[in-house]
Amino acid sequence: MSTPKEHEKLSDYISSQKLKQSHKRLTVLKAISASPKRHLTAHEVLALLNKKRSGIGQATVYRSLRLLCDAGVLNELRCEDGSSRYEFASAGSHHDHLICTKCGRFVEVFDPEIERLQDKLFARHGFYPERHKLELYGVCRMCKR
Amino acid sequence: MSTPKEHEKLSDYISSQKLKQSHKRLTVLKAISASPKRHLTAHEVLALLNKKRSGIGQATVYRSLRLLCDAGVLNELRCEDGSSRYEFASAGSHHDHLICTKCGRFVEVFDPEIERLQDKLFARHGFYPERHKLELYGVCRMCKR
DNA sequence: TCGATATTGATAATCATTATCATTTTAACG
DNA sequence: CGTTAAAATGATAATGATTATCAATATCGA
Ligand SMILES: [Mn+2]
Ligand SMILES: [Mn+2]
Ligand SMILES: [Zn+2]
Ligand SMILES: [Zn+2]
């Protein structure tokens, strides 16, 4: 899924920052691409890699996730339990999330009207807008038994 | 600010749960009430108490904050940095927040139209709604130089 | 006042993440 | 191709907010 484009974005960032290409960093990116889950924790990424006996340590996973965010390949979502989840930044650009409190399912949503009303709130209070976080918690269809 | 009412709410909860009244727990509540800051971290509450030589330990602060939330006196806001902030639950009931990324100012906002559109998103995706979190990050008027 | 039970404080433990630092890779250059 | 400076890596220690433990203390109904 959107693999070559993401690799290129990573490559470009590495060049622009005078860093060095590394095989393990690419392996992390590929593991995330190959997973059906689209919102992964560092721990889950590490588990994917261990299953493949990649020999990649957790420090490298954390460092790679950070760098992939800096490169604009991934987005970090800070969860309420203190951990973070990572998703591809490209996929549909900005969106918010419906989150099932039973099974943890993430559903991506976007409502241009809500976005517009948010901008009005910023303006009404004299704020220069930078970003927002909208998370809707509830029980999904599957989990409602 | 809204002190007697909050004390009563705490008292009622303590009775209903067959707990015991404690002087130190009340001191924590009073310190929060007396502070001009309306969205405090546990660390900030502890600092307020230490300034008064209350002899209240941090474990008790954490336990009191938890209990005050259970009693419906306080709301916990989980921040992106991994810490929590506490505000009075009564004050205007539900609202969302504009947060200044420079000075940390919290501005309370409420937009019934946004709330309505959120409910429609829940419904459209077959979710049973439980709660939501909307945080608008930007630079406040004071901080825009 | 007594005794059962809740509260407290000091401190250890937890959990996700970051920092350290010695060792290994990378890649530019000769 | 080797050499080499700089980046990447892994093992592990450290961090920071919060929670758990447990012995000592406070509360409160009988
Ligand atoms: Mn998403
Ligand atoms: Mn508030
Ligand atoms: Zn579900
Ligand atoms: Zn500000």
Coordinates of C-alpha atoms (C1' of nucleotides) and ligand atoms in Angstrom, one line a residue:
Chain A
M1 CA 0.0 0.0 0.0
S2 CA 1.5 3.3 -1.2
T3 CA 4.9 1.8 -0.6
P4 CA 7.2 3.3 -3.3
K5 CA 5.9 6.8 -2.7
E6 CA 6.6 6.5 1.1
H7 CA 10.1 5.1 0.5
E8 CA 10.9 8.0 -1.7
K9 CA 9.6 10.5 0.9
L10 CA 11.8 8.8 3.5
S11 CA 14.8 8.8 1.1
D12 CA 14.4 12.5 0.3
Y13 CA 14.2 13.4 4.0
I14 CA 17.3 11.4 4.8
S15 CA 19.2 13.1 2.0
S16 CA 18.0 16.6 3.0
Q17 CA 19.2 16.0 6.6
K18 CA 22.5 14.5 5.6
L19 CA 21.6 11.2 7.3
K20 CA 22.5 7.8 6.1
Q21 CA 20.3 5.2 4.5
S22 CA 19.8 2.1 6.7
H23 CA 18.4 -1.3 5.9
K24 CA 16.7 -1.6 9.3
R25 CA 14.8 1.6 9.0
L26 CA 13.4 0.5 5.7
T27 CA 12.4 -2.8 7.3
V28 CA 10.4 -0.9 9.9
L29 CA 8.6 1.1 7.2
K30 CA 7.9 -2.1 5.2
A31 CA 6.5 -3.9 8.3
I32 CA 4.1 -1.0 8.9
S33 CA 3.0 -1.0 5.2
A34 CA 2.4 -4.7 5.2
S35 CA 0.3 -4.7 8.3
P36 CA -3.5 -4.7 7.9
K37 CA -3.8 -2.6 11.0
R38 CA -3.6 1.0 10.1
H39 CA -3.0 2.6 13.6
L40 CA -0.1 0.8 15.3
T41 CA 1.7 1.3 18.6
A42 CA 5.5 1.1 18.8
H43 CA 5.0 -2.1 20.7
E44 CA 2.8 -3.6 17.9
V45 CA 5.4 -2.6 15.3
L46 CA 8.1 -4.3 17.4
A47 CA 5.9 -7.4 17.6
L48 CA 5.5 -7.5 13.8
L49 CA 9.3 -7.3 13.4
N50 CA 10.1 -9.9 16.1
K51 CA 7.7 -12.3 14.3
K52 CA 9.9 -12.0 11.3
R53 CA 13.1 -12.4 13.3
S54 CA 14.3 -9.1 12.0
G55 CA 16.8 -8.6 14.8
I56 CA 15.6 -5.0 15.2
G57 CA 15.7 -3.7 18.7
Q58 CA 13.0 -1.5 20.3
A59 CA 15.2 1.5 20.4
T60 CA 15.5 1.4 16.7
V61 CA 11.7 1.0 16.3
Y62 CA 11.2 4.2 18.4
R63 CA 13.9 6.1 16.5
S64 CA 12.5 5.0 13.2
L65 CA 8.9 6.0 14.1
R66 CA 10.1 9.4 15.2
L67 CA 12.1 9.9 12.0
L68 CA 9.3 8.7 9.8
C69 CA 7.1 11.3 11.5
D70 CA 9.7 14.0 10.9
A71 CA 9.9 12.9 7.3
G72 CA 6.2 13.4 6.9
V73 CA 5.6 9.7 6.2
L74 CA 3.7 8.9 9.4
N75 CA 1.5 10.8 11.8
E76 CA 1.6 10.2 15.5
L77 CA -1.6 10.0 17.4
R78 CA -1.2 10.4 21.2
C79 CA -3.7 8.2 22.9
E80 CA -5.3 8.8 26.3
D81 CA -3.6 5.8 27.8
G82 CA -0.2 7.5 27.4
S83 CA 1.0 5.5 24.4
S84 CA 1.1 6.7 20.8
R85 CA -0.2 5.2 17.6
Y86 CA 1.1 5.7 14.1
E87 CA -0.7 6.0 10.8
F88 CA 0.4 6.9 7.3
A89 CA 0.3 10.7 6.8
S90 CA -0.6 10.5 3.2
A91 CA -3.8 8.4 3.4
G92 CA -6.5 11.0 2.8
S93 CA -4.5 13.7 4.6
H94 CA -6.3 15.2 7.6
H95 CA -9.1 13.3 9.3
D96 CA -10.4 12.7 12.8
H97 CA -11.3 9.4 14.5
L98 CA -14.2 7.4 15.8
I99 CA -12.7 5.0 18.4
C100 CA -14.5 1.9 19.8
T101 CA -14.0 1.7 23.5
K102 CA -14.6 -2.1 23.4
C103 CA -12.4 -3.4 20.6
G104 CA -10.2 -0.4 19.8
R105 CA -11.3 -0.1 16.2
F106 CA -10.4 3.2 14.6
V107 CA -12.7 4.7 12.0
E108 CA -11.5 7.7 10.0
V109 CA -14.0 10.5 9.6
F110 CA -14.0 13.9 8.1
D111 CA -16.7 16.6 8.4
P112 CA -15.9 19.8 6.5
E113 CA -18.6 21.6 8.4
I114 CA -17.1 20.7 11.8
E115 CA -13.7 21.9 10.5
R116 CA -15.2 25.2 9.5
L117 CA -16.9 25.7 12.8
Q118 CA -13.6 24.9 14.6
D119 CA -12.0 27.7 12.6
K120 CA -14.7 30.0 13.7
L121 CA -14.0 29.1 17.3
F122 CA -10.3 29.9 16.8
A123 CA -11.2 33.2 15.2
R124 CA -13.8 34.2 17.8
H125 CA -11.3 33.8 20.6
G126 CA -8.4 35.5 18.8
F127 CA -6.4 32.3 18.4
Y128 CA -4.0 31.7 15.6
P129 CA -5.0 28.1 14.6
E130 CA -2.3 25.4 14.5
R131 CA -4.0 22.0 14.8
H132 CA -6.9 20.2 16.5
K133 CA -7.7 16.9 17.9
L134 CA -11.2 15.4 17.6
E135 CA -11.8 11.9 19.0
L136 CA -15.2 10.4 19.2
Y137 CA -15.4 7.5 21.6
G138 CA -18.2 5.0 21.6
V139 CA -19.2 1.4 20.9
C140 CA -19.0 0.2 17.3
R141 CA -21.6 -1.9 15.5
M142 CA -19.7 -5.1 15.9
C143 CA -19.3 -4.7 19.6
K144 CA -22.9 -3.7 20.3
R145 CA -23.4 -7.5 20.2
Chain B
M1 CA -15.7 29.5 44.2
S2 CA -18.6 27.0 44.4
T3 CA -17.0 25.6 47.6
P4 CA -19.9 24.5 49.8
K5 CA -21.7 22.8 47.0
E6 CA -18.5 20.8 46.0
H7 CA -17.9 19.9 49.7
E8 CA -21.4 18.5 49.9
K9 CA -21.0 16.5 46.7
L10 CA -17.8 15.0 48.1
S11 CA -19.4 14.3 51.5
D12 CA -22.4 12.6 49.8
Y13 CA -20.1 10.4 47.8
I14 CA -18.0 9.5 50.8
S15 CA -21.2 8.5 52.7
S16 CA -22.6 6.5 49.7
Q17 CA -19.4 4.5 49.5
K18 CA -19.0 4.0 53.2
L19 CA -15.7 5.8 53.2
K20 CA -14.5 8.1 55.9
Q21 CA -14.2 11.8 56.1
S22 CA -10.7 13.1 56.2
H23 CA -9.2 16.4 56.9
K24 CA -6.5 16.1 54.3
R25 CA -8.8 15.3 51.5
L26 CA -10.8 18.4 52.2
T27 CA -7.6 20.4 52.3
V28 CA -6.8 19.2 48.8
L29 CA -10.3 20.3 47.5
K30 CA -10.0 23.7 49.2
A31 CA -6.5 24.3 47.7
I32 CA -7.9 23.6 44.2
S33 CA -10.9 25.9 44.9
A34 CA -8.7 28.7 46.1
S35 CA -6.4 28.6 43.1
P36 CA -7.0 31.1 40.3
K37 CA -5.8 28.4 37.8
R38 CA -8.7 26.4 36.7
H39 CA -7.0 23.4 35.0
L40 CA -4.3 22.0 37.4
T41 CA -2.0 19.1 37.3
A42 CA -1.4 16.8 40.3
H43 CA 2.1 18.3 40.5
E44 CA 0.6 21.9 40.6
V45 CA -1.9 20.9 43.3
L46 CA 1.0 19.4 45.4
A47 CA 3.0 22.6 45.0
L48 CA 0.0 24.6 46.2
L49 CA -0.2 22.4 49.3
N50 CA 3.5 22.4 50.0
K51 CA 3.5 26.2 49.9
K52 CA 1.1 26.0 52.8
R53 CA 3.1 23.4 54.7
S54 CA 0.1 21.2 54.7
G55 CA 2.1 18.1 55.3
I56 CA 0.2 16.3 52.6
G57 CA 2.1 13.7 50.5
Q58 CA 1.9 13.3 46.8
A59 CA 0.2 9.9 47.1
T60 CA -2.6 11.5 48.9
V61 CA -2.9 14.2 46.3
Y62 CA -3.2 11.6 43.6
R63 CA -5.7 9.6 45.6
S64 CA -7.8 12.6 46.4
L65 CA -7.9 13.7 42.8
R66 CA -9.0 10.3 41.7
L67 CA -11.7 10.2 44.4
L68 CA -12.9 13.8 43.6
C69 CA -13.3 12.6 40.0
D70 CA -15.3 9.5 41.1
A71 CA -17.4 11.8 43.2
G72 CA -18.2 14.0 40.2
V73 CA -16.6 17.0 41.7
L74 CA -13.7 17.1 39.2
N75 CA -13.1 16.2 35.6
E76 CA -9.8 14.7 34.5
L77 CA -8.3 16.0 31.2
R78 CA -5.7 13.8 29.8
C79 CA -3.1 15.9 28.1
E80 CA -0.9 15.0 25.2
D81 CA 2.3 15.2 27.3
G82 CA 1.1 12.2 29.3
S83 CA 0.0 14.2 32.4
S84 CA -3.5 15.0 33.5
R85 CA -5.2 18.3 34.4
Y86 CA -8.2 18.6 36.7
E87 CA -11.1 21.1 36.5
F88 CA -14.4 21.4 38.4
A89 CA -17.0 19.3 36.8
S90 CA -19.9 21.6 37.7
A91 CA -18.6 24.8 36.0
G92 CA -20.8 25.0 32.9
S93 CA -20.9 21.2 32.5
H94 CA -19.6 20.0 29.2
H95 CA -17.3 22.1 27.2
D96 CA -14.2 21.7 24.9
H97 CA -10.9 23.6 25.0
L98 CA -8.9 26.0 23.1
I99 CA -5.3 25.6 24.2
C100 CA -2.5 28.0 23.7
T101 CA 0.7 26.2 22.6
K102 CA 2.9 29.1 23.9
C103 CA 1.6 29.8 27.4
G104 CA -0.7 26.9 28.1
R105 CA -3.8 29.0 28.5
F106 CA -7.1 27.0 28.5
V107 CA -10.2 28.7 27.1
E108 CA -13.5 26.9 27.5
V109 CA -15.7 26.8 24.5
F110 CA -18.9 25.1 23.5
D111 CA -20.5 25.0 20.1
P112 CA -23.9 23.2 20.0
E113 CA -23.6 22.9 16.2
I114 CA -20.4 21.0 16.5
E115 CA -21.9 18.8 19.2
R116 CA -24.8 18.0 16.9
L117 CA -22.6 17.2 13.9
Q118 CA -20.5 14.9 16.1
D119 CA -23.7 13.0 17.0
K120 CA -24.4 12.6 13.3
L121 CA -21.0 11.1 12.8
F122 CA -21.6 8.6 15.5
A123 CA -24.9 7.7 14.0
R124 CA -23.6 7.5 10.4
H125 CA -21.0 4.9 11.4
G126 CA -23.3 2.9 13.7
F127 CA -21.5 3.9 16.9
Y128 CA -23.2 4.2 20.2
P129 CA -21.8 7.5 21.5
E130 CA -20.1 7.7 24.9
R131 CA -18.0 10.8 24.9
H132 CA -15.7 12.9 22.8
K133 CA -12.6 15.0 23.1
L134 CA -12.1 18.2 21.1
E135 CA -9.0 20.2 21.6
L136 CA -8.1 23.2 19.5
Y137 CA -4.4 24.1 19.6
G138 CA -3.1 27.5 18.6
V139 CA -1.5 30.7 19.7
C140 CA -3.6 33.0 21.9
R141 CA -4.0 36.8 21.5
M142 CA -1.6 37.5 24.4
C143 CA 1.1 35.3 22.9
K144 CA 0.9 36.5 19.3
R145 CA 3.5 39.0 20.4
Chain C
dT1 C1' -13.0 4.3 74.9
dC2 C1' -12.4 0.3 71.7
dG3 C1' -11.9 -2.0 67.6
dA4 C1' -12.7 -2.5 62.7
dT5 C1' -11.7 -0.2 58.8
dA6 C1' -10.3 3.7 55.9
dT7 C1' -6.4 7.0 55.2
dT8 C1' -1.8 8.3 54.8
dG9 C1' 3.3 8.6 53.7
dA10 C1' 7.5 6.7 52.3
dT11 C1' 8.9 4.2 48.9
dA12 C1' 9.0 0.6 45.4
dA13 C1' 7.0 -0.6 41.1
dT14 C1' 5.0 0.3 36.5
dC15 C1' 4.8 1.7 31.7
dA16 C1' 5.9 4.1 27.6
dT17 C1' 9.5 6.4 26.1
dT18 C1' 14.2 8.6 25.9
dA19 C1' 19.2 8.9 26.9
dT20 C1' 23.8 6.7 27.0
dC21 C1' 27.5 4.7 25.1
dA22 C1' 30.2 1.1 23.2
dT23 C1' 29.9 -1.4 18.8
dT24 C1' 28.5 -1.8 14.0
dT25 C1' 27.1 0.4 9.4
dT26 C1' 27.1 3.6 5.9
dA27 C1' 29.1 6.3 2.3
dA28 C1' 32.4 9.8 0.8
dC29 C1' 37.0 9.9 -0.7
dG30 C1' 41.4 8.6 -2.3
Chain D
dC1 C1' 38.5 -1.6 -3.4
dG2 C1' 40.4 0.1 1.7
dT3 C1' 40.2 4.1 5.1
dT4 C1' 37.6 6.8 7.9
dA5 C1' 34.4 10.1 9.9
dA6 C1' 29.8 10.2 11.0
dA7 C1' 25.4 8.0 11.5
dA8 C1' 22.8 3.9 13.2
dT9 C1' 22.1 0.3 16.4
dG10 C1' 21.4 -2.6 20.7
dA11 C1' 21.6 -3.3 25.5
dT12 C1' 20.5 -1.1 29.2
dA13 C1' 20.0 2.8 32.4
dA14 C1' 17.2 6.7 33.1
dT15 C1' 13.0 9.4 33.0
dG16 C1' 8.4 11.2 34.4
dA17 C1' 3.8 10.6 35.6
dT18 C1' 1.2 7.6 38.0
dT19 C1' 0.0 3.4 40.8
dA20 C1' 0.9 -0.3 44.2
dT21 C1' 2.6 -1.8 48.8
dC22 C1' 2.5 -1.9 53.5
dA23 C1' 3.3 -0.3 58.1
dA24 C1' 1.6 3.4 60.9
dT25 C1' -2.2 6.6 61.8
dA26 C1' -6.9 8.6 61.8
dT27 C1' -11.9 7.9 61.7
dC28 C1' -16.2 6.6 63.6
dG29 C1' -19.9 3.5 65.1
dA30 C1' -20.9 0.6 69.0
Ligands
MN1 MN -6.4 7.6 11.0
MN2 MN -12.3 23.4 31.2
ZN3 ZN -15.7 -2.3 18.6
ZN4 ZN -0.9 32.0 25.1

